[in-house]
C-alpha positions as CSV (number, residue, x, y, z in Angstrom):
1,X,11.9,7.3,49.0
2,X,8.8,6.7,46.8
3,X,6.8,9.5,45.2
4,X,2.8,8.2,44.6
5,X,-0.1,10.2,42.9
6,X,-3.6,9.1,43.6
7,X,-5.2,10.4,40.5
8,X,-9.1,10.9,41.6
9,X,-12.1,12.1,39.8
10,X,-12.1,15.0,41.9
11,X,-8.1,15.1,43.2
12,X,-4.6,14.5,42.6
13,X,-3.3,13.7,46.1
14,X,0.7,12.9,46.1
15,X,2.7,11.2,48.5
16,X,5.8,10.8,49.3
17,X,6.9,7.7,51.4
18,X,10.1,6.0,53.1
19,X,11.5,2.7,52.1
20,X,9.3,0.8,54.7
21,X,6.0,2.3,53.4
22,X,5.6,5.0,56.3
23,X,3.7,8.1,55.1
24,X,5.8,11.4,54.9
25,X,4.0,14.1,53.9
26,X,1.2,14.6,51.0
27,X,-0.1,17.8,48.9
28,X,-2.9,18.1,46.7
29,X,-4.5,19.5,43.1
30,X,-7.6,19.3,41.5
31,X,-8.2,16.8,38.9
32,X,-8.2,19.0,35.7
33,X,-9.6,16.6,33.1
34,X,-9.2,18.3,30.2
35,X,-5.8,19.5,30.9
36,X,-2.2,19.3,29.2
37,X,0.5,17.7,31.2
38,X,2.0,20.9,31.7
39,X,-0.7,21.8,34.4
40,X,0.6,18.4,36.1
41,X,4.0,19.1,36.1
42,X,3.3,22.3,37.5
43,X,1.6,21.3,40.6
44,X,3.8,18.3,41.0
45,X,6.9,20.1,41.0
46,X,5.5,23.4,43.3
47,X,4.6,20.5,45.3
48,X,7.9,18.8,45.5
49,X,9.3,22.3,46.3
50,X,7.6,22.9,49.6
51,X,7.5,19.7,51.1
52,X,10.8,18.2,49.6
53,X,13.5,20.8,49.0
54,X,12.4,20.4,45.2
55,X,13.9,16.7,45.3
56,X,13.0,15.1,42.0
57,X,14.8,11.9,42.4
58,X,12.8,8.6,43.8
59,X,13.5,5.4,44.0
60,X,10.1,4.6,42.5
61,X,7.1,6.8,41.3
62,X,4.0,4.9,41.2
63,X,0.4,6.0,40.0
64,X,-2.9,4.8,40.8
65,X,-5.5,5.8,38.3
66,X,-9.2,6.1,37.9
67,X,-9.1,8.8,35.2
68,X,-8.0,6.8,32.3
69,X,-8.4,9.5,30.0
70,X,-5.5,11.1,31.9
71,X,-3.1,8.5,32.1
72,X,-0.8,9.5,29.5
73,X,-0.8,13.4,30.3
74,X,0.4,12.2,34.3
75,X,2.7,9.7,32.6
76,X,4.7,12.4,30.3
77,X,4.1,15.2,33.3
78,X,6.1,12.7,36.4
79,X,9.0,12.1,33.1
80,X,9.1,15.9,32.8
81,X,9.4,16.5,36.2
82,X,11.0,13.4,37.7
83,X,13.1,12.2,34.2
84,X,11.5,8.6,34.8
85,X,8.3,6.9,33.3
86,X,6.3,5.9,36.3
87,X,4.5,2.1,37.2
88,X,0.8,2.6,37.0
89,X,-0.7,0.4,39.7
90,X,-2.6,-2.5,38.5
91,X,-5.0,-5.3,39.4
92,X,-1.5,-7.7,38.8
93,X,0.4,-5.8,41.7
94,X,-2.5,-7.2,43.8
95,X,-2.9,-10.9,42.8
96,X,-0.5,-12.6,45.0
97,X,-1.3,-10.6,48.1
98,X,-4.9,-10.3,47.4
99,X,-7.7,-12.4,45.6
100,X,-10.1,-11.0,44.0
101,X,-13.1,-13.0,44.7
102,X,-15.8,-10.8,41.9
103,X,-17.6,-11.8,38.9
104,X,-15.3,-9.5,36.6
105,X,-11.7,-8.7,38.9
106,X,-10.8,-6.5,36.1
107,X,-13.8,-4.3,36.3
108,X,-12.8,-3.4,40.2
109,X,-11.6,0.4,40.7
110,X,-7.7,0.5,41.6
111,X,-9.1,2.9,44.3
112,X,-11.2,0.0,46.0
113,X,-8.4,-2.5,45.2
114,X,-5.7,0.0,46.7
115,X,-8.0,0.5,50.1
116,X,-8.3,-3.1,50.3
117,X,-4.6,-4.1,50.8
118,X,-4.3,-0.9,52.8
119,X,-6.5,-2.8,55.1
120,X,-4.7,-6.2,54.2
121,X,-1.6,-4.7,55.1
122,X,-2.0,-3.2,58.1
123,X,-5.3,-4.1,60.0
124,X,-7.4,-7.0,61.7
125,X,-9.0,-9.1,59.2
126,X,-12.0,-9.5,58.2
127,X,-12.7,-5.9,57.9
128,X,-15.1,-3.7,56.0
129,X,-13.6,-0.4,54.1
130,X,-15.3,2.8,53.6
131,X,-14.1,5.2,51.1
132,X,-16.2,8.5,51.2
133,X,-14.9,10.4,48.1
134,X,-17.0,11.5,45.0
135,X,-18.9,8.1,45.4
136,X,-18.4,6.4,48.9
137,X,-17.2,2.7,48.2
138,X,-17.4,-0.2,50.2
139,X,-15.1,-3.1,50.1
140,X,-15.4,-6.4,52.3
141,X,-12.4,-8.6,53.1
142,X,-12.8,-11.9,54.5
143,X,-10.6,-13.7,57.1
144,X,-8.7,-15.3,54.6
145,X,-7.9,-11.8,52.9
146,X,-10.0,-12.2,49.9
147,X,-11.5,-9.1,48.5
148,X,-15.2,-10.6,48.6
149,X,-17.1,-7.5,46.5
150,X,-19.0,-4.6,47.9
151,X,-20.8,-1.6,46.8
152,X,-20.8,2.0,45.1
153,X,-22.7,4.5,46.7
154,X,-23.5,8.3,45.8
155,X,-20.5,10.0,47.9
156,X,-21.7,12.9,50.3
157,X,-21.1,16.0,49.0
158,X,-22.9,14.6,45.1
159,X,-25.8,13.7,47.1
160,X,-26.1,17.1,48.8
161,X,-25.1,19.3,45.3
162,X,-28.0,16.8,43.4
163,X,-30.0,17.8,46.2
164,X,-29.7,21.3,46.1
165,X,-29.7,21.5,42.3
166,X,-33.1,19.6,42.3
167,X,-34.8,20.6,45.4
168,X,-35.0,25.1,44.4
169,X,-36.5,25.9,47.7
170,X,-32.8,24.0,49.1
171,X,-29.7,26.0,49.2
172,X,-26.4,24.9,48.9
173,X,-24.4,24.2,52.0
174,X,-21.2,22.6,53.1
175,X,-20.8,19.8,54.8
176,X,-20.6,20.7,58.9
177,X,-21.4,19.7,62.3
178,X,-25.1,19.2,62.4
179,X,-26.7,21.8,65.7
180,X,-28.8,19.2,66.6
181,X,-29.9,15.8,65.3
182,X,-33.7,16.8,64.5
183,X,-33.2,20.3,62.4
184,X,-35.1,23.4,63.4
185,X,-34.6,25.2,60.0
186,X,-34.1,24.0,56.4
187,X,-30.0,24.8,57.1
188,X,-29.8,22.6,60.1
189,X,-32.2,20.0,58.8
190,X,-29.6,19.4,55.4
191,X,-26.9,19.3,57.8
192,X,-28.1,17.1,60.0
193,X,-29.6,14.9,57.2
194,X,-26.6,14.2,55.0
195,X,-24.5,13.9,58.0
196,X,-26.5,12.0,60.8
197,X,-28.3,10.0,57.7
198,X,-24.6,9.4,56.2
199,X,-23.8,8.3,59.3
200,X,-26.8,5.8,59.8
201,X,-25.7,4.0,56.7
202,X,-22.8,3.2,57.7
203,X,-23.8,1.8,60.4
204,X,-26.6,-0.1,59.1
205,X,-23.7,-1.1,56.7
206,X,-21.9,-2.7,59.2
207,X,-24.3,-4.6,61.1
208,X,-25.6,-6.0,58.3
209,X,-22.5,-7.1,56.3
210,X,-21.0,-8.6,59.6
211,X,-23.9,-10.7,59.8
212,X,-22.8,-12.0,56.1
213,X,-19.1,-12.3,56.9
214,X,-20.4,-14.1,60.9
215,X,-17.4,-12.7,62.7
216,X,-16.9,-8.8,64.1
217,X,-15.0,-7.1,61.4
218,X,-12.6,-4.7,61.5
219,X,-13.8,-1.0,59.9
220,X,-11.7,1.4,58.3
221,X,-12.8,4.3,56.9
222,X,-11.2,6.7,54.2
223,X,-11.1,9.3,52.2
224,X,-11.9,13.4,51.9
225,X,-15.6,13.6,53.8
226,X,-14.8,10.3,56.3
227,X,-13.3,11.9,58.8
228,X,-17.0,14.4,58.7
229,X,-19.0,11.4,59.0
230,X,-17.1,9.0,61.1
231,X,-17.0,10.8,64.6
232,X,-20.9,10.6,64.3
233,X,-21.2,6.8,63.4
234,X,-22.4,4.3,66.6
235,X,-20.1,1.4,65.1
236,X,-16.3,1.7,66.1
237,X,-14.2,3.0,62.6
238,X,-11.1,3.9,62.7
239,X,-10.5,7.1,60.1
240,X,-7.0,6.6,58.6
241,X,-6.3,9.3,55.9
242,X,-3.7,7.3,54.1
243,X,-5.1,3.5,53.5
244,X,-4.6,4.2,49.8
245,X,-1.1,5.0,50.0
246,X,-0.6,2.2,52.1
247,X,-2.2,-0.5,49.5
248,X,-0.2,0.9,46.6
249,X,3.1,1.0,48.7
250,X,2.0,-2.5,50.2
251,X,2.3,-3.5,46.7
252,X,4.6,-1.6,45.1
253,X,7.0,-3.2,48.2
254,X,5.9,-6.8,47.0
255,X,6.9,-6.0,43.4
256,X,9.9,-4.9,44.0
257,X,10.8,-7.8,46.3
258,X,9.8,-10.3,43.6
259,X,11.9,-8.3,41.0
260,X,14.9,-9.2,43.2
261,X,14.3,-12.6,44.0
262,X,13.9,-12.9,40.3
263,X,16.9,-10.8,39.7
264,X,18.7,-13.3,42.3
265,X,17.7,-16.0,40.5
266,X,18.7,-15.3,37.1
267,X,22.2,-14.3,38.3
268,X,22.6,-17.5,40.3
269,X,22.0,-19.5,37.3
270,X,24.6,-17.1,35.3
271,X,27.1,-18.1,38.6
């Protein structure tokens, strides 16, 4: 079994995942930045206690990370806890699954490189991604499975708090079902704005980047506000709550695999 953290600029989501990359279970934390490791090994292990019988041994513990600053802390923390320094997920697990066609390939988040082979791994290609988390990313994948580029957006819920914070005749509000598509109040008129207008750009996302790519393309949505946006989007996308897990177990699979044909290798020499 594999253990993953997702470190996020808003959450720690962990994972824990069979042998064949299916999805077991997941908790999650809040992404204390200034924090010492021994807030992480506290939430890892009351984690591991309720949905794995406090099991602290794994056949791999991998990390994807766009928190850098916290990198070290989670690395010490998982040792703590686990008694093993875990792989950080990189741009290299990627490169012979995935190219990355971009100006700088270095530069792209491990988020939007995890969600990719997510979608490389398991879906229709081409496809279009859609990750709706403190900014909503968009990733494209041609038919050949080249990451082509895509964009950075102001996620949902920092639109609506930069909204509110701005605007003083706005309240604050969470993000819910919209009463009706044209508001009658200012409550219902924020709701239905960041949702149905959310929604809109997706779509408009989609119908315009298919027109680049020239085929239908498969869209896959992701992330903590996707699946409050998605039901009210015109273009088919399928929500699935785990891509990210799925790219960094897609890779962390192919890794491994190499390590052993390497291994094989090596020994066959020796024979």
């Amino acid at each position: 079994m594999y253990l993953v953290i997702d470190i996020g600029n808003s959450t720690v989501v962990c994972a824990l995942a069979e042998d064949d990359g299916s999805i077991v279970t997941t908790w999650r934390f809040k992404t204390a930045k200034d924090a010492a490791a021994a807030y992480f090994v506290k939430n890892i292990s009351e984690g591991l206690s309720q949905v794995a019988a406090g099991r602290t041994e794994f056949r791999h513990v991998v990390v994807s990370s766009v928190v850098p600053e916290l990198d070290a802390i989670l690395s010490a923390a998982v040792e703590e806890v686990c008694g093993e320094l875990p792989h950080f997920f990189t741009h290299a697990d990627a490169s012979d699954i995935m190219p990355l066609d971009v100006e700088s390939p270095q530069k792209v988040g491990n988020d939007r490189v995890a969600d990719a082979l997510g979608v490389v791994a398991c879906y229709k290609l081409p496809a279009i991604v859609f990750d709706m988390g403190t900014a909503t990313t968009v990733g494209v994948i041609d038919a050949g499975g080249v990451f082509k580029g895509g964009m950075i957006i102001p996620g949902v819920k920092t639109s609506l708090n930069a909204l509110s914070r701005r605007a003083s005749q706005l309240p604050v509000i969470n993000v819910e079902k919209p009463c009706e598509l044209i508001g009658r109040n200012t409550l219902e008129s924020m709701q239905s704005g960041i949702v149905y207008g959310t929604a809109a750009m997706l779509d408009g996302l989609v119908s315009r980047i298919s027109g680049i790519i020239g085929h239908p393309a498969t869209v896959v949505a992701t992330g903590g506000m996707a699946q409050s946006i998605v039901p009210y989007c015109v273009h088919d996308i399928i929500y699935d709550r785990h891509l990210q897990f799925k790219g960094i177990l897609h890779a962390a699979l192919n890794r491994e695999k190499r390590e052993n044909e390497k291994r094989e290798k090596r020994n066959g020499r020796m024979i």
